[in-house]
mmCIF file of C-alpha atoms in Angstrom:
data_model
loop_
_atom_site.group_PDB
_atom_site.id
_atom_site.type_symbol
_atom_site.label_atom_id
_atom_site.label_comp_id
_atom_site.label_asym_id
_atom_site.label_seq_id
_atom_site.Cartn_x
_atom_site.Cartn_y
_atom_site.Cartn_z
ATOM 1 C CA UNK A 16 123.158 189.319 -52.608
ATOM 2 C CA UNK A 17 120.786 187.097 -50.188
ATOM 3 C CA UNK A 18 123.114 188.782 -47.098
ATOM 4 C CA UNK A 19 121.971 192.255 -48.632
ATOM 5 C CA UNK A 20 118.612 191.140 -48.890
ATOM 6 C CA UNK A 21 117.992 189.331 -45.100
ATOM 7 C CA UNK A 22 120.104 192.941 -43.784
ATOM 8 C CA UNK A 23 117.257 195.229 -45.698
ATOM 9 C CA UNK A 24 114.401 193.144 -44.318
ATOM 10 C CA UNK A 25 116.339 192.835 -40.852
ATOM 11 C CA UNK A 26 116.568 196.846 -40.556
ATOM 12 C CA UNK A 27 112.758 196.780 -42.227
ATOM 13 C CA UNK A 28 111.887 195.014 -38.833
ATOM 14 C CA UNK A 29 113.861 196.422 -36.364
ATOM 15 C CA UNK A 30 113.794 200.291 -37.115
ATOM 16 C CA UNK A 31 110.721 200.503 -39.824
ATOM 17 C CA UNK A 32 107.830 198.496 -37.914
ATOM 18 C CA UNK A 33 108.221 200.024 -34.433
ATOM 19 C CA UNK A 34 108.186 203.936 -35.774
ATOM 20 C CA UNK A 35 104.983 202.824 -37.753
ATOM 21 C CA UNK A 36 103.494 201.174 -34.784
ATOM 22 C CA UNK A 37 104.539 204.311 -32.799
ATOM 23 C CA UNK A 38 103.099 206.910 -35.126
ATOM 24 C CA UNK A 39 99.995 204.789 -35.228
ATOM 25 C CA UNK A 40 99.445 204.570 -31.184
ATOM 26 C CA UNK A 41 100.540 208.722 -31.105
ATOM 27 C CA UNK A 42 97.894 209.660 -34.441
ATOM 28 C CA UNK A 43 95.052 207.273 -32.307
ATOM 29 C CA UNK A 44 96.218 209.243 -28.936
ATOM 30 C CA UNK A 45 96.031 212.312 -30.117
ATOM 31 C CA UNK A 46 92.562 211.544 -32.536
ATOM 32 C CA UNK A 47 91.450 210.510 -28.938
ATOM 33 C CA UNK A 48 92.427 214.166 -27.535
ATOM 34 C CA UNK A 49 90.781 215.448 -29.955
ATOM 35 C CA UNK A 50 87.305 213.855 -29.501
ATOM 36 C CA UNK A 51 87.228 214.597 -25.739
ATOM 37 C CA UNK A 52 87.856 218.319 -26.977
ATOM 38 C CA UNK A 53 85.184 217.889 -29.202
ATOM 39 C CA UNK A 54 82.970 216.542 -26.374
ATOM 40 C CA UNK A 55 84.101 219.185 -24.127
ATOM 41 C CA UNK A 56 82.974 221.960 -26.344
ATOM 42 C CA UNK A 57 79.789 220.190 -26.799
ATOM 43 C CA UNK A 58 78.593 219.917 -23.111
ATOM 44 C CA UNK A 59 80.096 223.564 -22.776
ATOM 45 C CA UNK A 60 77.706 224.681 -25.302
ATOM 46 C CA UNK A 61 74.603 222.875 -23.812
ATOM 47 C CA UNK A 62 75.056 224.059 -20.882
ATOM 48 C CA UNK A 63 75.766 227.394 -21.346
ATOM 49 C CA UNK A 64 74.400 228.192 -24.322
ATOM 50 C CA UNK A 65 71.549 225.726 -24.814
ATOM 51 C CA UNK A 66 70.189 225.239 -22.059
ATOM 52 C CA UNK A 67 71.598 228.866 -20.452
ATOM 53 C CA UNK A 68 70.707 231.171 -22.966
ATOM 54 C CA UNK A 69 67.253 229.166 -24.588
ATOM 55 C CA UNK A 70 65.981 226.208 -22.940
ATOM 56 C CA UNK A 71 66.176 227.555 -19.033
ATOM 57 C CA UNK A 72 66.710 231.221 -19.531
ATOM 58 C CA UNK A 73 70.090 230.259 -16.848
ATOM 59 C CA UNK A 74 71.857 233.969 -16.360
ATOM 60 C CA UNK A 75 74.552 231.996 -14.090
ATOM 61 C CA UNK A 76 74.839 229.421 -16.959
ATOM 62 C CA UNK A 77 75.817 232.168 -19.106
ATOM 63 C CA UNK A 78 78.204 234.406 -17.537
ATOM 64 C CA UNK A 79 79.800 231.869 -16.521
ATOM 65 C CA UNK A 80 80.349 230.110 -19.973
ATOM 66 C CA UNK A 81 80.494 233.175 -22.299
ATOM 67 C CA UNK A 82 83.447 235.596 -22.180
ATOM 68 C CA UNK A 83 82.364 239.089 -20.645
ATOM 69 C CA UNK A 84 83.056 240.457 -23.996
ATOM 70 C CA UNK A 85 81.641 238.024 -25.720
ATOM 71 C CA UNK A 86 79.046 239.595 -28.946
ATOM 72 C CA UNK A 87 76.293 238.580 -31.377
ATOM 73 C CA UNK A 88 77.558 239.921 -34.630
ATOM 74 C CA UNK A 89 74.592 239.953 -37.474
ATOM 75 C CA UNK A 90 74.295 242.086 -40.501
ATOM 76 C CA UNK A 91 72.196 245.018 -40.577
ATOM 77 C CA UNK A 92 70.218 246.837 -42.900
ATOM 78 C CA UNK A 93 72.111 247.904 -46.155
ATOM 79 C CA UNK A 94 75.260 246.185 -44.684
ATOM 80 C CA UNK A 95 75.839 247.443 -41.286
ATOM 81 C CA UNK A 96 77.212 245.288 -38.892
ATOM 82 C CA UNK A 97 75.347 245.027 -35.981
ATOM 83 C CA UNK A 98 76.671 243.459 -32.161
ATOM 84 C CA UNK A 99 74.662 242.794 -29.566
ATOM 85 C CA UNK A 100 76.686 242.624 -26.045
ATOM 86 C CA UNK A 101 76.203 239.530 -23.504
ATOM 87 C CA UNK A 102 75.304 241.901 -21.282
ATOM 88 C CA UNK A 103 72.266 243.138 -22.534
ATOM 89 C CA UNK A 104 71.470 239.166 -23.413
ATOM 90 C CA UNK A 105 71.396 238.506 -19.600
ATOM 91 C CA UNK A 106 69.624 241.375 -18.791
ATOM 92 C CA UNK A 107 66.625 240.043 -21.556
ATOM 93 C CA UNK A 108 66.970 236.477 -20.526
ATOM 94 C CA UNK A 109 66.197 237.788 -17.099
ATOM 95 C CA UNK A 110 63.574 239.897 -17.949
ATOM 96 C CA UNK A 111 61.673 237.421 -20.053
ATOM 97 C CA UNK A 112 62.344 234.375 -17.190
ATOM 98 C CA UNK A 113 60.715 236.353 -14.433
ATOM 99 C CA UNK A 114 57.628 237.930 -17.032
ATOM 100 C CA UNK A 115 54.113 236.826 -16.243
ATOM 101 C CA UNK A 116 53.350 235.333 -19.828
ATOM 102 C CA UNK A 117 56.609 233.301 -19.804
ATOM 103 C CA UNK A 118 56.270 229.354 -19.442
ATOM 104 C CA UNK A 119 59.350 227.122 -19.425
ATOM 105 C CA UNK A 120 57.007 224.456 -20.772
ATOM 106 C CA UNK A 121 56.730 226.164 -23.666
ATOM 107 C CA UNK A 122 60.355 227.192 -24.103
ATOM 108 C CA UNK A 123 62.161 223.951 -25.414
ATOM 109 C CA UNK A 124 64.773 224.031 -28.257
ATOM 110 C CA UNK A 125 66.277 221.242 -30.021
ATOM 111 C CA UNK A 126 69.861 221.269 -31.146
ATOM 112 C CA UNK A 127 71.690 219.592 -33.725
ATOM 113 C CA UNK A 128 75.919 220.112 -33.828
ATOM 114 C CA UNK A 129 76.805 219.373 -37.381
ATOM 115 C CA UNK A 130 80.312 220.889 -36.901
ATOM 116 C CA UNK A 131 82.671 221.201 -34.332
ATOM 117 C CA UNK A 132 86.075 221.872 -34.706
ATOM 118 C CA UNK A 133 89.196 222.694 -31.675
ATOM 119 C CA UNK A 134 92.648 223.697 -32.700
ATOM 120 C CA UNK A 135 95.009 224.199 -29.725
ATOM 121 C CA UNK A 136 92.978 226.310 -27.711
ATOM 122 C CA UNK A 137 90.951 227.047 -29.866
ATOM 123 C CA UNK A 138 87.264 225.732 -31.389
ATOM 124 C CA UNK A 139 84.445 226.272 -34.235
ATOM 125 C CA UNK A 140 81.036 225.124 -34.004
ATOM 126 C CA UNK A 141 78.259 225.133 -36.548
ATOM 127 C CA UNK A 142 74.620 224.723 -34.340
ATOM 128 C CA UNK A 143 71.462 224.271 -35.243
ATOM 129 C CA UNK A 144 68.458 225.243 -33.079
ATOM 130 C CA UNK A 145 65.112 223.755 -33.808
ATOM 131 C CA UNK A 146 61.959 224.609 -32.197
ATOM 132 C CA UNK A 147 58.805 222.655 -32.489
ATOM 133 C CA UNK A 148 60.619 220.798 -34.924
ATOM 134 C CA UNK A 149 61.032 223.566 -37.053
ATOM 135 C CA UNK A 150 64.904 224.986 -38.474
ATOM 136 C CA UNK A 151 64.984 228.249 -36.446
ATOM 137 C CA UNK A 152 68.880 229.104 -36.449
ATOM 138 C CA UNK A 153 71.888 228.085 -37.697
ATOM 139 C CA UNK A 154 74.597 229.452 -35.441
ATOM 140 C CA UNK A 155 78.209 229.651 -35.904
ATOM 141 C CA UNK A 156 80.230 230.096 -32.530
ATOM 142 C CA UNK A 157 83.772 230.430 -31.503
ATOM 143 C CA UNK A 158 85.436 229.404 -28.562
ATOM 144 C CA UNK A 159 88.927 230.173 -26.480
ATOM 145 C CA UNK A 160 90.051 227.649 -24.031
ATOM 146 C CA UNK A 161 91.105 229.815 -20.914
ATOM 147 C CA UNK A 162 92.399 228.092 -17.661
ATOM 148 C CA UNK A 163 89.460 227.990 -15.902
ATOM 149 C CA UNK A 164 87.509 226.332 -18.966
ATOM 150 C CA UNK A 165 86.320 226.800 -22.525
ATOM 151 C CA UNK A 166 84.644 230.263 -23.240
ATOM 152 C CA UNK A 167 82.219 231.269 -25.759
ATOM 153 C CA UNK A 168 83.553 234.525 -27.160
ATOM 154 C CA UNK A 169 81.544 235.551 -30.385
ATOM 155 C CA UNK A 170 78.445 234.318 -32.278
ATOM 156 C CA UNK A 171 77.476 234.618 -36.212
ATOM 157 C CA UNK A 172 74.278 233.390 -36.836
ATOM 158 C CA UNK A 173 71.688 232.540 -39.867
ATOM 159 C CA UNK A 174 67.568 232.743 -38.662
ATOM 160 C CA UNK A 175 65.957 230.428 -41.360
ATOM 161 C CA UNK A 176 62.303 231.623 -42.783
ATOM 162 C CA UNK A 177 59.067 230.190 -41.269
#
C-alpha cells in the first residue's frame, strides 16, 4: 500500500506539476497576446479615429486606418437604417479643417475606452467621446486585422442628450 501511495505522488510530480506549470506559462503568454492586441487596437483608434476623424480633422489619418468601405450605421426616422460612407466623412472633415470659422483650439475631444475586445483577427470596442467634459457619444466600432494593420470597418453609435 505505501509503494502504491509514493508511485501516485511520484507520477503526481513528474507528469501532473509540469503540464500545470506549462498551461500556466501558455494561459499568461497568450493573456499577454492578448493585451498587446488590446493596446494595438487602442493606439489604432486614437490615431485614426480620435485624433483623425475629431481632434485634428487628419484625412490621411483616416483613410489610412478605416477600411474604404468602412460605414456609420445609425437609425433613422421611424426605423430606417441610415449609413453614412467614409468617403463623404473625409470629404466633411476636409471641408470643415480648411473653413474660416474652424479653430483646432477649440476642437478637443476626450475619450474614454470602457471596452475592447480582439478575437483572432478580429476586435470590438465600446468608446466614449467627451467634449468639454460633457458625454457626447458612445460609439461602438469593429475592427478586421488585415496584413498591413488593423482596420476600422463599421461604426454604431449612441449621441447622449445635452
Amino acid at each position: 500500500m505505501y509503494i502504491k501511495k509514493a508511485w501516485i505522488a511520484i507520477i503526481a510530480v513528474v507528469i501532473i506539476t509540469p503540464l500545470v506549470a506549462f498551461t500556466k506559462v501558455h494561459l499568461d503568454n497568450e493573456a499577454k497576446k492578448n493585451e498587446a492586441r488590446k493596446a494595438e487596437v487602442k493606439s489604432h483608434i486614437l490615431k485614426s479615429y480620435v485624433h483623425g476623424a475629431f481632434n485634428e480633422l487628419n484625412p490621411e489619418a483616416m483613410e489610412k486606418g478605416f477600411h474604404k468601405d468602412f460605414a456609420i450605421f445609425s437609425m433613422g426616422k421611424e426605423g430606417k437604417l441610415r449609413r453614412y460612407e467614409i468617403a463623404d466623412w473625409i470629404k466633411g472633415a476636409k471641408k470643415r479643417k480648411t473653413s474660416a470659422g474652424f479653430d483646432p483650439a477649440k476642437n478637443k475631444w476626450e475619450s474614454k475606452f470602457p471596452m475592447i475586445d480582439v478575437v483572432g483577427n478580429t476586435a470590438a470596442v465600446k468608446l466614449e467621446l467627451y467634449r468639454k467634459g460633457k458625454h457626447v457619444y458612445t460609439d461602438f466600432l469593429s475592427l478586421y486585422k488585415y496584413p498591413e494593420g488593423w482596420k476600422i470597418v463599421a461604426k454604431v453609435y449612441h449621441k447622449h442628450k445635452k
